[in-house]
Amino acid sequence: MVVISYKTIKDYIERHKSVSDQLNNWYTITEKSDWANFHEMKQLFNSVDAVGDDLYVFNIKGNEYRLIVRIFFRVRTVYIKFVGTHKEYDMLNLGDL
């Protein structure tokens, strides 16, 4: 998959080093993957949920953090839209992403 805006993850890791391993692991796996659909992605990331409008939410570090991405499977492209704590996620309006 092509992952757009790794800088979002990199910037977050600089401020929250405790989640570095988990986010870098997600990135490495995702970049090496070639998912055609949600089902294929779910086989690798059991904690991912589809929330509509091509948005997917990953639980990171035991659900302590959330990663939201927009995926266009047809062109194998993943756009990082949000990285934050579960509490920050709860305050988001997904329609704004």
CSV table of N, CA and C in Angstrom, one decimal:
chain,number,residue,atom,x,y,z
A,1,MET,N,0.8,-1.2,0.0
A,1,MET,CA,0.0,0.0,0.0
A,1,MET,C,0.9,1.2,0.0
A,2,VAL,N,0.4,2.3,-0.6
A,2,VAL,CA,1.1,3.6,-0.5
A,2,VAL,C,0.5,4.3,0.6
A,3,VAL,N,1.3,4.7,1.6
A,3,VAL,CA,0.8,5.4,2.8
A,3,VAL,C,1.2,6.9,2.6
A,4,ILE,N,0.2,7.7,2.6
A,4,ILE,CA,0.4,9.2,2.4
A,4,ILE,C,0.4,9.9,3.8
A,5,SER,N,1.4,10.6,4.0
A,5,SER,CA,1.5,11.5,5.2
A,5,SER,C,2.0,10.7,6.4
A,6,TYR,N,3.1,10.0,6.2
A,6,TYR,CA,3.8,9.4,7.3
A,6,TYR,C,4.2,10.4,8.3
A,7,LYS,N,4.4,11.7,7.8
A,7,LYS,CA,4.8,12.8,8.7
A,7,LYS,C,3.9,12.9,9.9
A,8,THR,N,2.6,12.7,9.7
A,8,THR,CA,1.6,12.8,10.7
A,8,THR,C,2.0,11.8,11.9
A,9,ILE,N,2.3,10.6,11.5
A,9,ILE,CA,2.8,9.6,12.5
A,9,ILE,C,4.1,10.0,13.2
A,10,LYS,N,5.0,10.4,12.3
A,10,LYS,CA,6.3,10.8,12.8
A,10,LYS,C,6.2,12.0,13.8
A,11,ASP,N,5.4,13.0,13.5
A,11,ASP,CA,5.3,14.1,14.4
A,11,ASP,C,4.6,13.7,15.7
A,12,TYR,N,3.7,12.8,15.6
A,12,TYR,CA,3.0,12.3,16.8
A,12,TYR,C,4.0,11.5,17.7
A,13,ILE,N,4.8,10.7,17.1
A,13,ILE,CA,5.8,9.9,17.9
A,13,ILE,C,6.8,10.8,18.6
A,14,GLU,N,7.1,11.9,18.0
A,14,GLU,CA,8.1,12.9,18.6
A,14,GLU,C,7.5,13.4,19.9
A,15,ARG,N,6.2,13.5,20.0
A,15,ARG,CA,5.5,14.1,21.2
A,15,ARG,C,5.1,13.0,22.1
A,16,HIS,N,4.9,11.7,21.6
A,16,HIS,CA,4.4,10.6,22.4
A,16,HIS,C,5.2,9.4,22.1
A,17,LYS,N,6.4,9.3,22.7
A,17,LYS,CA,7.4,8.2,22.4
A,17,LYS,C,6.9,6.9,22.8
A,18,SER,N,6.0,6.8,23.8
A,18,SER,CA,5.5,5.5,24.3
A,18,SER,C,4.7,4.7,23.3
A,19,VAL,N,4.3,5.3,22.2
A,19,VAL,CA,3.5,4.6,21.2
A,19,VAL,C,4.3,4.4,19.9
A,20,SER,N,5.6,4.8,20.0
A,20,SER,CA,6.5,4.7,18.8
A,20,SER,C,6.5,3.3,18.2
A,21,ASP,N,6.7,2.3,19.0
A,21,ASP,CA,6.8,0.9,18.4
A,21,ASP,C,5.5,0.5,17.7
A,22,GLN,N,4.4,0.8,18.3
A,22,GLN,CA,3.1,0.3,17.8
A,22,GLN,C,2.8,1.1,16.5
A,23,LEU,N,3.0,2.4,16.4
A,23,LEU,CA,2.7,3.1,15.2
A,23,LEU,C,3.7,2.8,14.1
A,24,ASN,N,5.0,2.6,14.4
A,24,ASN,CA,5.9,2.2,13.4
A,24,ASN,C,5.6,0.8,12.9
A,25,ASN,N,5.2,-0.1,13.7
A,25,ASN,CA,4.8,-1.5,13.3
A,25,ASN,C,3.6,-1.4,12.4
A,26,TRP,N,2.6,-0.6,12.7
A,26,TRP,CA,1.4,-0.4,11.8
A,26,TRP,C,1.9,0.1,10.5
A,27,TYR,N,2.7,1.1,10.5
A,27,TYR,CA,3.2,1.6,9.2
A,27,TYR,C,4.0,0.6,8.4
A,28,THR,N,4.9,-0.1,9.0
A,28,THR,CA,5.7,-1.1,8.3
A,28,THR,C,4.8,-2.2,7.6
A,29,ILE,N,3.9,-2.7,8.4
A,29,ILE,CA,2.9,-3.7,7.9
A,29,ILE,C,2.1,-3.2,6.8
A,30,THR,N,1.6,-2.0,7.0
A,30,THR,CA,0.7,-1.4,6.0
A,30,THR,C,1.4,-1.1,4.7
A,31,GLU,N,2.6,-0.6,4.8
A,31,GLU,CA,3.3,-0.3,3.6
A,31,GLU,C,3.7,-1.5,2.8
A,32,LYS,N,3.9,-2.6,3.4
A,32,LYS,CA,4.3,-3.9,2.7
A,32,LYS,C,3.0,-4.7,2.2
A,33,SER,N,1.8,-4.2,2.6
A,33,SER,CA,0.6,-4.9,2.3
A,33,SER,C,0.1,-4.5,0.9
A,34,ASP,N,-0.8,-5.3,0.4
A,34,ASP,CA,-1.5,-5.0,-0.9
A,34,ASP,C,-2.9,-5.5,-0.8
A,35,TRP,N,-3.7,-4.8,0.1
A,35,TRP,CA,-5.1,-5.1,0.4
A,35,TRP,C,-6.0,-4.7,-0.8
A,36,ALA,N,-6.8,-5.6,-1.1
A,36,ALA,CA,-7.9,-5.3,-2.1
A,36,ALA,C,-9.2,-4.9,-1.5
A,37,ASN,N,-9.3,-5.2,-0.2
A,37,ASN,CA,-10.6,-4.9,0.5
A,37,ASN,C,-10.4,-4.9,2.0
A,38,PHE,N,-11.5,-4.5,2.7
A,38,PHE,CA,-11.5,-4.4,4.1
A,38,PHE,C,-11.2,-5.8,4.7
A,39,HIS,N,-11.8,-6.9,4.2
A,39,HIS,CA,-11.6,-8.2,4.7
A,39,HIS,C,-10.2,-8.6,4.7
A,40,GLU,N,-9.4,-8.3,3.7
A,40,GLU,CA,-8.0,-8.6,3.7
A,40,GLU,C,-7.2,-7.9,4.8
A,41,MET,N,-7.6,-6.6,4.9
A,41,MET,CA,-6.9,-5.8,5.9
A,41,MET,C,-7.3,-6.3,7.3
A,42,LYS,N,-8.5,-6.7,7.5
A,42,LYS,CA,-9.0,-7.2,8.8
A,42,LYS,C,-8.2,-8.4,9.3
A,43,GLN,N,-7.8,-9.2,8.3
A,43,GLN,CA,-7.0,-10.4,8.6
A,43,GLN,C,-5.7,-10.1,9.3
A,44,LEU,N,-5.1,-9.0,9.0
A,44,LEU,CA,-3.9,-8.5,9.6
A,44,LEU,C,-4.1,-7.7,10.9
A,45,PHE,N,-5.1,-6.9,10.8
A,45,PHE,CA,-5.4,-5.9,11.9
A,45,PHE,C,-6.8,-6.2,12.4
A,46,ASN,N,-6.9,-7.1,13.4
A,46,ASN,CA,-8.3,-7.5,13.9
A,46,ASN,C,-9.0,-6.4,14.6
A,47,SER,N,-8.3,-5.4,15.1
A,47,SER,CA,-8.9,-4.3,15.8
A,47,SER,C,-9.4,-3.2,14.9
A,48,VAL,N,-9.3,-3.3,13.6
A,48,VAL,CA,-9.7,-2.2,12.8
A,48,VAL,C,-11.2,-2.2,12.6
A,49,ASP,N,-11.8,-1.0,12.5
A,49,ASP,CA,-13.3,-0.9,12.3
A,49,ASP,C,-13.5,0.1,11.1
A,50,ALA,N,-14.5,-0.3,10.3
A,50,ALA,CA,-14.9,0.6,9.2
A,50,ALA,C,-15.9,1.6,9.8
A,51,VAL,N,-15.8,2.9,9.6
A,51,VAL,CA,-16.7,3.9,10.2
A,51,VAL,C,-17.4,4.7,9.1
A,52,GLY,N,-17.3,4.3,7.8
A,52,GLY,CA,-18.0,4.9,6.7
A,52,GLY,C,-17.1,5.9,6.0
A,53,ASP,N,-17.5,6.3,4.8
A,53,ASP,CA,-16.9,7.2,3.9
A,53,ASP,C,-15.4,6.9,3.7
A,54,ASP,N,-15.1,5.6,3.6
A,54,ASP,CA,-13.8,5.1,3.3
A,54,ASP,C,-12.8,5.3,4.5
A,55,LEU,N,-13.4,5.6,5.7
A,55,LEU,CA,-12.6,5.8,6.9
A,55,LEU,C,-12.5,4.5,7.7
A,56,TYR,N,-11.3,4.3,8.3
A,56,TYR,CA,-11.1,3.1,9.1
A,56,TYR,C,-10.3,3.5,10.4
A,57,VAL,N,-10.7,2.9,11.5
A,57,VAL,CA,-10.2,3.3,12.8
A,57,VAL,C,-9.4,2.1,13.3
A,58,PHE,N,-8.1,2.3,13.7
A,58,PHE,CA,-7.3,1.2,14.2
A,58,PHE,C,-7.1,1.5,15.7
A,59,ASN,N,-7.3,0.5,16.5
A,59,ASN,CA,-6.9,0.6,18.0
A,59,ASN,C,-5.5,0.4,18.1
A,60,ILE,N,-4.8,1.3,18.7
A,60,ILE,CA,-3.3,1.2,18.8
A,60,ILE,C,-2.9,1.1,20.3
A,61,LYS,N,-2.0,0.2,20.6
A,61,LYS,CA,-1.5,0.0,22.0
A,61,LYS,C,-2.7,-0.3,23.0
A,62,GLY,N,-3.4,-1.3,22.7
A,62,GLY,CA,-4.4,-1.8,23.5
A,62,GLY,C,-5.6,-0.8,23.7
A,63,ASN,N,-5.9,-0.1,22.6
A,63,ASN,CA,-7.0,0.8,22.5
A,63,ASN,C,-6.7,2.1,23.3
A,64,GLU,N,-5.5,2.3,23.7
A,64,GLU,CA,-5.1,3.6,24.3
A,64,GLU,C,-5.1,4.7,23.3
A,65,TYR,N,-4.7,4.4,22.1
A,65,TYR,CA,-4.6,5.4,21.0
A,65,TYR,C,-5.5,4.9,19.8
A,66,ARG,N,-5.8,5.9,19.0
A,66,ARG,CA,-6.6,5.6,17.8
A,66,ARG,C,-5.9,6.2,16.6
A,67,LEU,N,-5.9,5.5,15.5
A,67,LEU,CA,-5.4,5.9,14.2
A,67,LEU,C,-6.5,5.8,13.2
A,68,ILE,N,-6.8,7.0,12.6
A,68,ILE,CA,-7.8,7.0,11.6
A,68,ILE,C,-7.2,7.2,10.2
A,69,VAL,N,-7.6,6.4,9.3
A,69,VAL,CA,-7.1,6.5,7.9
A,69,VAL,C,-8.2,6.5,6.9
A,70,ARG,N,-8.0,7.0,5.7
A,70,ARG,CA,-8.9,6.9,4.6
A,70,ARG,C,-8.2,6.0,3.6
A,71,ILE,N,-8.9,4.9,3.2
A,71,ILE,CA,-8.3,4.0,2.3
A,71,ILE,C,-9.1,3.9,1.0
A,72,PHE,N,-8.4,4.0,-0.1
A,72,PHE,CA,-9.0,3.7,-1.4
A,72,PHE,C,-8.3,2.4,-1.9
A,73,PHE,N,-9.0,1.3,-1.7
A,73,PHE,CA,-8.5,0.0,-2.0
A,73,PHE,C,-8.1,-0.2,-3.5
A,74,ARG,N,-9.0,0.4,-4.3
A,74,ARG,CA,-8.8,0.3,-5.8
A,74,ARG,C,-7.4,0.7,-6.2
A,75,VAL,N,-6.9,1.8,-5.6
A,75,VAL,CA,-5.6,2.3,-6.0
A,75,VAL,C,-4.6,2.1,-4.9
A,76,ARG,N,-4.9,1.2,-3.9
A,76,ARG,CA,-4.0,0.8,-2.9
A,76,ARG,C,-3.3,2.0,-2.2
A,77,THR,N,-4.1,2.9,-1.8
A,77,THR,CA,-3.6,4.2,-1.1
A,77,THR,C,-4.3,4.4,0.2
A,78,VAL,N,-3.4,4.7,1.2
A,78,VAL,CA,-3.9,4.9,2.6
A,78,VAL,C,-3.5,6.4,3.0
A,79,TYR,N,-4.5,7.2,3.4
A,79,TYR,CA,-4.2,8.5,3.8
A,79,TYR,C,-4.4,8.6,5.3
A,80,ILE,N,-3.3,9.0,6.0
A,80,ILE,CA,-3.4,9.1,7.5
A,80,ILE,C,-4.2,10.4,7.8
A,81,LYS,N,-5.3,10.3,8.6
A,81,LYS,CA,-6.1,11.4,8.9
A,81,LYS,C,-6.0,11.9,10.3
A,82,PHE,N,-5.7,11.0,11.2
A,82,PHE,CA,-5.7,11.4,12.7
A,82,PHE,C,-4.9,10.3,13.4
A,83,VAL,N,-4.1,10.8,14.4
A,83,VAL,CA,-3.5,10.0,15.4
A,83,VAL,C,-3.7,10.7,16.7
A,84,GLY,N,-4.2,9.9,17.7
A,84,GLY,CA,-4.4,10.6,19.0
A,84,GLY,C,-4.9,9.6,20.0
A,85,THR,N,-5.1,10.1,21.2
A,85,THR,CA,-5.6,9.2,22.3
A,85,THR,C,-7.0,8.8,22.1
A,86,HIS,N,-7.5,7.8,22.8
A,86,HIS,CA,-8.9,7.4,22.7
A,86,HIS,C,-9.8,8.6,23.1
A,87,LYS,N,-9.3,9.3,24.1
A,87,LYS,CA,-10.1,10.5,24.6
A,87,LYS,C,-10.2,11.5,23.5
A,88,GLU,N,-9.1,11.8,22.8
A,88,GLU,CA,-9.1,12.8,21.8
A,88,GLU,C,-10.0,12.3,20.6
A,89,TYR,N,-10.0,11.0,20.3
A,89,TYR,CA,-10.8,10.4,19.3
A,89,TYR,C,-12.3,10.6,19.6
A,90,ASP,N,-12.6,10.4,20.9
A,90,ASP,CA,-14.0,10.6,21.3
A,90,ASP,C,-14.6,12.0,21.1
A,91,MET,N,-13.7,13.0,21.0
A,91,MET,CA,-14.2,14.3,20.8
A,91,MET,C,-14.2,14.7,19.3
A,92,LEU,N,-13.8,13.8,18.4
A,92,LEU,CA,-13.7,14.1,17.0
A,92,LEU,C,-15.1,14.1,16.4
A,93,ASN,N,-15.2,14.8,15.3
A,93,ASN,CA,-16.4,14.7,14.4
A,93,ASN,C,-15.8,14.1,13.1
A,94,LEU,N,-16.1,12.8,12.9
A,94,LEU,CA,-15.5,12.1,11.8
A,94,LEU,C,-15.9,12.8,10.5
A,95,GLY,N,-17.0,13.5,10.4
A,95,GLY,CA,-17.3,14.2,9.2
A,95,GLY,C,-16.4,15.3,8.8
A,96,ASP,N,-15.6,15.7,9.8
A,96,ASP,CA,-14.6,16.8,9.5
A,96,ASP,C,-13.3,16.3,8.9
A,97,LEU,N,-13.2,14.9,8.9
A,97,LEU,CA,-11.9,14.4,8.3
A,97,LEU,C,-12.0,14.3,6.9
